[in-house]
Coordinates of C-alpha atoms and ligand atoms in Angstrom, one line a residue:
G829 CA -17.1 -34.0 -34.1
G830 CA -20.0 -34.6 -31.7
E831 CA -18.6 -32.5 -29.0
V832 CA -21.1 -31.3 -26.5
K833 CA -20.3 -28.1 -24.8
V834 CA -21.8 -27.8 -21.4
K835 CA -22.2 -24.3 -20.0
T836 CA -21.2 -24.1 -16.4
P837 CA -22.5 -21.1 -14.5
A838 CA -19.8 -18.4 -14.0
P839 CA -18.3 -18.6 -10.6
F840 CA -19.2 -15.9 -8.1
V841 CA -16.3 -13.5 -7.8
P842 CA -16.9 -11.2 -4.9
T843 CA -16.0 -7.5 -5.5
K844 CA -14.9 -4.8 -3.0
E845 CA -18.5 -3.9 -2.6
D846 CA -19.4 -7.5 -1.5
Y847 CA -16.6 -7.4 1.1
Q848 CA -17.8 -4.0 2.3
K849 CA -21.2 -5.7 2.9
V850 CA -19.4 -8.2 5.1
Y851 CA -17.6 -5.4 6.9
N852 CA -20.9 -3.6 7.5
E853 CA -22.5 -6.7 8.9
I854 CA -19.7 -7.2 11.4
A855 CA -19.8 -3.5 12.3
R856 CA -23.6 -3.7 12.8
L857 CA -23.3 -6.7 15.1
L858 CA -20.6 -4.9 17.1
V859 CA -23.1 -2.2 17.9
E860 CA -26.0 -4.6 18.4
K861 CA -24.3 -7.0 20.7
D862 CA -23.0 -4.5 23.2
D863 CA -23.8 -6.7 26.3
Y864 CA -20.3 -8.3 26.5
D865 CA -17.2 -7.4 28.6
D866 CA -16.6 -3.6 28.4
G867 CA -19.5 -3.2 25.9
S868 CA -17.8 -4.5 22.8
Y869 CA -16.7 -7.7 21.1
G870 CA -14.1 -5.5 19.2
P871 CA -11.1 -6.3 21.4
V872 CA -11.6 -10.1 21.3
L873 CA -12.1 -9.9 17.5
V874 CA -8.7 -8.2 17.2
R875 CA -7.2 -10.9 19.4
L876 CA -8.7 -13.6 17.1
A877 CA -7.3 -12.0 14.0
W878 CA -3.8 -11.8 15.6
H879 CA -3.8 -15.3 17.0
A880 CA -4.9 -16.7 13.7
S881 CA -1.9 -14.9 12.0
G882 CA 0.7 -15.0 14.7
T883 CA 1.5 -18.7 14.3
Y884 CA 3.5 -17.9 11.2
D885 CA 7.1 -19.3 11.0
K886 CA 9.1 -17.7 8.3
D887 CA 11.7 -20.5 8.0
T888 CA 9.1 -23.2 7.2
G889 CA 6.4 -21.0 5.7
T890 CA 3.9 -22.8 8.0
G891 CA 1.1 -21.1 10.1
G892 CA -0.2 -17.7 9.5
S893 CA -3.7 -16.4 8.8
N894 CA -4.2 -18.8 5.8
G895 CA -6.2 -21.9 6.9
A896 CA -8.2 -20.7 9.9
T897 CA -7.1 -23.9 11.5
M898 CA -8.0 -22.6 15.0
R899 CA -11.5 -24.0 14.2
F900 CA -10.1 -27.4 15.0
A901 CA -8.4 -29.2 17.9
P902 CA -5.6 -29.3 18.9
E903 CA -5.1 -25.6 17.9
S904 CA -8.5 -24.4 19.4
D905 CA -7.4 -26.0 22.7
H906 CA -3.9 -24.3 22.9
G907 CA -3.7 -22.4 26.1
A908 CA -2.9 -19.1 24.3
N909 CA -6.2 -19.4 22.4
A910 CA -8.4 -19.7 25.6
G911 CA -11.5 -17.5 25.2
L912 CA -11.3 -17.0 21.4
K913 CA -14.4 -19.1 21.0
F914 CA -16.4 -16.0 21.9
A915 CA -14.9 -14.3 18.8
R916 CA -15.4 -17.2 16.5
D917 CA -19.0 -17.7 17.6
F918 CA -19.6 -13.9 17.2
L919 CA -18.6 -14.2 13.5
E920 CA -20.6 -17.4 12.8
P921 CA -23.8 -15.6 11.8
V922 CA -21.7 -13.5 9.4
K923 CA -20.3 -16.6 7.7
E924 CA -23.9 -17.9 7.4
K925 CA -25.1 -14.7 5.8
F926 CA -22.1 -14.6 3.4
P927 CA -21.1 -18.3 2.9
W928 CA -18.8 -17.4 0.0
I929 CA -16.2 -15.8 2.3
T930 CA -13.5 -18.1 3.8
Y931 CA -13.2 -18.3 7.6
S932 CA -9.6 -17.1 7.2
D933 CA -10.6 -14.0 5.3
L934 CA -13.5 -13.4 7.7
W935 CA -11.4 -13.6 10.8
T936 CA -8.8 -11.2 9.5
L937 CA -11.6 -8.8 8.2
G938 CA -13.1 -9.0 11.6
G939 CA -9.9 -7.7 13.1
V940 CA -9.8 -4.9 10.5
C941 CA -13.4 -3.9 11.1
A942 CA -13.0 -4.0 14.9
I943 CA -9.9 -1.7 14.9
Q944 CA -11.5 0.8 12.5
E945 CA -14.9 0.8 14.3
M946 CA -13.0 1.4 17.6
Q947 CA -11.6 4.6 16.1
G948 CA -8.3 3.1 15.1
P949 CA -6.4 3.7 11.9
A950 CA -7.6 2.4 8.5
I951 CA -6.2 -1.1 7.9
P952 CA -6.0 -1.9 4.2
W953 CA -7.0 -5.5 3.5
R954 CA -7.3 -7.9 0.6
P955 CA -9.0 -11.4 0.3
G956 CA -7.3 -14.5 -0.9
R957 CA -7.0 -16.8 2.1
Q958 CA -8.0 -20.5 1.8
D959 CA -9.3 -22.6 4.6
M960 CA -7.5 -25.8 5.4
D961 CA -8.3 -28.8 7.6
F962 CA -7.0 -29.9 11.0
S963 CA -3.9 -31.4 9.5
A964 CA -2.6 -27.8 9.0
C965 CA -2.9 -27.0 12.7
T966 CA 0.3 -25.5 14.0
P967 CA 2.1 -26.9 17.0
D968 CA 1.5 -25.4 20.5
G969 CA 4.0 -22.8 21.6
R970 CA 4.2 -20.5 18.6
L971 CA 2.2 -17.6 20.3
P972 CA 3.9 -15.5 23.0
D973 CA 4.0 -16.3 26.7
A974 CA 3.1 -13.2 28.8
S975 CA 5.3 -14.3 31.7
K976 CA 8.5 -13.9 29.7
D977 CA 10.9 -11.0 28.9
Q978 CA 12.3 -9.1 25.9
K979 CA 14.3 -12.0 24.7
H980 CA 11.2 -14.0 24.2
I981 CA 9.4 -11.1 22.4
R982 CA 12.4 -10.8 20.0
A983 CA 12.4 -14.6 19.4
I984 CA 8.6 -15.0 18.8
F985 CA 8.1 -11.9 16.6
G986 CA 11.5 -12.4 14.9
R987 CA 10.2 -15.8 13.8
M988 CA 7.3 -14.1 12.2
G989 CA 9.7 -11.7 10.4
F990 CA 9.2 -8.5 12.3
D991 CA 11.9 -6.0 13.3
E992 CA 12.1 -4.2 16.7
R993 CA 10.2 -1.1 15.6
E994 CA 7.4 -3.3 14.3
M995 CA 7.3 -5.3 17.5
V996 CA 6.7 -2.2 19.6
A997 CA 4.2 -0.7 17.1
L998 CA 2.1 -3.9 17.3
S999 CA 2.2 -3.9 21.1
G1000 CA 0.0 -0.8 21.1
A1001 CA -3.0 -3.0 20.4
H1002 CA -3.0 -3.7 24.1
S1003 CA -4.8 -0.4 24.5
L1004 CA -7.8 -2.6 23.7
G1005 CA -9.6 -5.1 25.9
R1006 CA -8.6 -6.8 29.0
A1007 CA -7.2 -10.0 30.5
H1008 CA -9.6 -12.5 32.1
T1009 CA -8.7 -14.8 35.0
D1010 CA -10.7 -17.7 33.4
R1011 CA -8.8 -17.4 30.1
S1012 CA -5.1 -16.4 30.6
G1013 CA -5.2 -16.2 34.4
Y1014 CA -4.3 -12.5 34.3
D1015 CA -6.8 -9.8 35.3
G1016 CA -7.8 -6.4 34.2
P1017 CA -7.6 -3.8 31.4
W1018 CA -4.5 -2.0 30.2
D1019 CA -6.1 1.5 30.2
F1020 CA -9.2 3.5 30.9
S1021 CA -10.8 3.2 27.4
P1022 CA -10.5 -0.5 26.5
T1023 CA -13.0 -0.2 23.6
V1024 CA -11.2 2.8 21.9
F1025 CA -8.0 2.4 20.0
T1026 CA -5.5 5.0 21.3
N1027 CA -1.8 5.4 22.1
E1028 CA -2.7 5.3 25.8
F1029 CA -0.9 2.0 26.3
F1030 CA 2.4 3.7 25.6
R1031 CA 1.6 6.9 27.6
L1032 CA 0.8 4.8 30.6
L1033 CA 3.9 2.7 30.2
V1034 CA 6.0 5.9 30.3
D1035 CA 4.1 8.1 32.7
E1036 CA 2.7 5.7 35.3
K1037 CA 4.5 3.9 38.1
W1038 CA 4.0 0.2 37.8
S1039 CA 4.6 -2.3 40.6
G1040 CA 4.0 -6.0 41.1
R1041 CA 0.4 -6.8 42.1
K1042 CA 0.0 -8.6 45.3
W1043 CA -2.5 -11.4 44.6
N1044 CA -2.8 -15.1 44.2
G1045 CA -2.7 -14.9 40.4
P1046 CA 0.3 -15.0 38.0
A1047 CA 2.9 -12.2 38.3
Q1048 CA 1.5 -9.0 36.7
Y1049 CA 1.9 -5.2 37.3
T1050 CA -0.6 -2.6 38.6
D1051 CA -0.6 1.2 38.4
K1052 CA 0.2 3.3 41.4
T1053 CA -2.5 6.0 40.7
T1054 CA -5.7 3.9 40.7
S1055 CA -4.6 0.2 41.2
T1056 CA -7.2 -0.7 38.6
L1057 CA -5.0 -1.1 35.5
M1058 CA -2.6 -3.9 34.6
M1059 CA 0.5 -4.6 32.6
L1060 CA 1.8 -8.1 31.7
P1061 CA 5.5 -8.9 32.2
T1062 CA 6.0 -8.8 28.4
D1063 CA 4.4 -5.2 28.4
I1064 CA 6.8 -4.0 31.1
A1065 CA 9.7 -5.6 29.1
L1066 CA 9.1 -2.9 26.5
V1067 CA 10.3 -0.1 28.9
K1068 CA 13.0 -2.3 30.5
D1069 CA 14.7 -2.8 27.2
K1070 CA 16.6 0.3 25.9
E1071 CA 15.9 -0.4 22.2
F1072 CA 12.2 -1.1 22.7
K1073 CA 11.8 1.9 25.0
K1074 CA 12.9 4.4 22.3
H1075 CA 9.9 3.4 20.2
V1076 CA 7.6 3.3 23.3
E1077 CA 8.5 7.0 24.0
R1078 CA 8.1 7.9 20.3
Y1079 CA 4.6 6.5 20.2
A1080 CA 3.7 7.9 23.6
K1081 CA 4.4 11.4 22.3
D1082 CA 3.1 11.1 18.8
S1083 CA -0.2 9.4 18.3
E1084 CA -0.3 10.1 14.5
T1085 CA 3.0 8.3 14.0
F1086 CA 1.8 5.4 16.1
F1087 CA -1.4 5.1 14.0
K1088 CA 0.5 5.0 10.8
E1089 CA 3.2 2.6 11.9
F1090 CA 0.6 0.3 13.6
S1091 CA -1.5 0.2 10.5
D1092 CA 1.5 -0.9 8.3
V1093 CA 2.5 -3.6 10.7
F1094 CA -1.0 -4.9 11.3
V1095 CA -1.5 -5.2 7.6
K1096 CA 1.7 -7.3 7.5
L1097 CA 0.6 -9.5 10.4
L1098 CA -2.7 -10.3 8.8
E1099 CA -1.0 -11.3 5.5
L1100 CA 1.7 -13.7 7.0
G1101 CA 1.8 -17.0 5.1
V1102 CA -0.9 -16.1 2.6
P1103 CA -0.1 -17.0 -1.1
F1104 CA -1.9 -14.0 -2.6
T1105 CA -2.4 -13.9 -6.4
S1106 CA -3.3 -10.2 -6.0
K1107 CA -0.8 -7.4 -5.6
A1108 CA -0.2 -5.2 -2.5
E1109 CA -1.5 -2.2 -4.5
D1110 CA -4.8 -4.0 -4.8
R1111 CA -5.6 -3.8 -1.1
W1112 CA -8.9 -2.1 -0.2
T1113 CA -9.7 0.3 2.6
F1114 CA -13.3 -0.2 3.9
K1115 CA -15.6 2.6 4.9
T1116 CA -16.5 2.8 8.6
L1117 CA -20.1 2.5 9.6
E1118 CA -20.5 6.2 10.7
Ligands
HIF1673 FE1 -2.3 -9.8 23.5 N1 -2.9 -10.7 25.2 N2 -0.4 -10.4 23.8 N3 -1.8 -8.9 21.7 N4 -4.3 -9.2 23.3 C1 -4.1 -10.7 25.8 C2 -5.2 -10.0 25.4 C3 -5.3 -9.3 24.2 C4 0.0 -11.2 24.8 C5 -0.7 -11.7 25.8 C6 -2.1 -11.4 26.0 C7 -0.6 -8.9 21.2 C8 0.6 -9.4 21.8 C9 0.6 -10.1 23.0 C10 -4.7 -8.4 22.2 C11 -4.0 -8.1 21.1 C12 -2.7 -8.3 20.9 C13 -4.1 -11.4 27.0 C14 -5.3 -11.6 28.0 C15 -2.8 -11.9 27.2 C16 -2.3 -12.8 28.3 C17 -6.2 -12.7 27.4 C18 -7.4 -12.9 28.3 O1 -7.2 -13.3 29.4 O2 -8.5 -12.7 27.8 C19 1.5 -11.3 24.7 C20 2.4 -12.1 25.6 C21 1.8 -10.7 23.5 C22 3.2 -10.5 23.0 C23 4.1 -9.5 23.7 C24 -0.5 -8.1 19.9 C25 0.2 -6.8 20.2 C26 -0.3 -6.1 21.4 C27 0.2 -8.7 18.7 C28 -2.0 -7.8 19.7 O3 -2.5 -7.3 18.7 C29 -6.1 -8.0 22.5 C30 -6.9 -7.0 21.7 C31 -6.4 -8.5 23.8 C32 -7.7 -8.3 24.5 C33 -8.6 -9.4 24.3 C34 -10.0 -9.3 25.1 O4 -10.7 -10.2 25.1 O5 -10.3 -8.2 25.6

């Protein structure tokens, strides 16, 4: 038999240490590029990871963090994704430095890194997402509309497979960042430390008096004490609804419980729709920069 065996080079299989290097590079850039918004790209990275994942539909198995289809129109142009180009562009030099990582793994790891570096809980993570082309873009309307009420929150997050407790736990991420008039039309931060992950969102919801802001923009709420903070109609829905409010009060009182339950649900969010070959026990927890 004149069989010729051709030796192909072994494929590069990145290890936990390789992904830690990616994490470290994102964390380093978060420190270096502090001339943005409230001094950090962290919040917008969290929003990118969430909007990449939150398109999931459990009935059809479509959407979710697999694919990174927000790179393409029409998904990049969906109104809910306005402003996320800042986050995608921030991560581009990381992709150039570590070309072996998929965009879909990179965007979710970006969210993990941002939460941890902003003093949030550890978010265990595993790779395995594959990028897809524009034909996998999800239809518009899968992400939540901030002008709506609790029924909408239940419908949107129920479609992703979350229960009520998980919906409220997730909502605590609005302790981060701010709304921008040129993106969503809304305006302002939710709390006084928009670049630090805390349970302050829940404490303010419970302790502060919120009233409708008088302005030309979309209906939003403002705090009585300083008139500098804001809540979206969907945020206020969490204390208007009796079932949601139970959890808001629990998290307002107990930061440790919030951190634990938030971590579990954020892990679940970032894994929606991903056909992993690894097991849940194989998730990694990355070390923070400091
Ligand atoms: Fe947000 N969210 N979100 N969000 N969000 C905005 C900003 C951030 C909703 C609407 C908005 C979640 C749920 C919901 C973050 C993270 C999460 C903005 C402002 C709007 C309008 C965008 C802008 O103008 O720049 C609605 C209706 C949600 C369902 C109720 C998640 C739970 C809280 C899932 C979540 O993790 C983050 C972070 C920001 C800040 C982005 C920034 O650039 O600072």
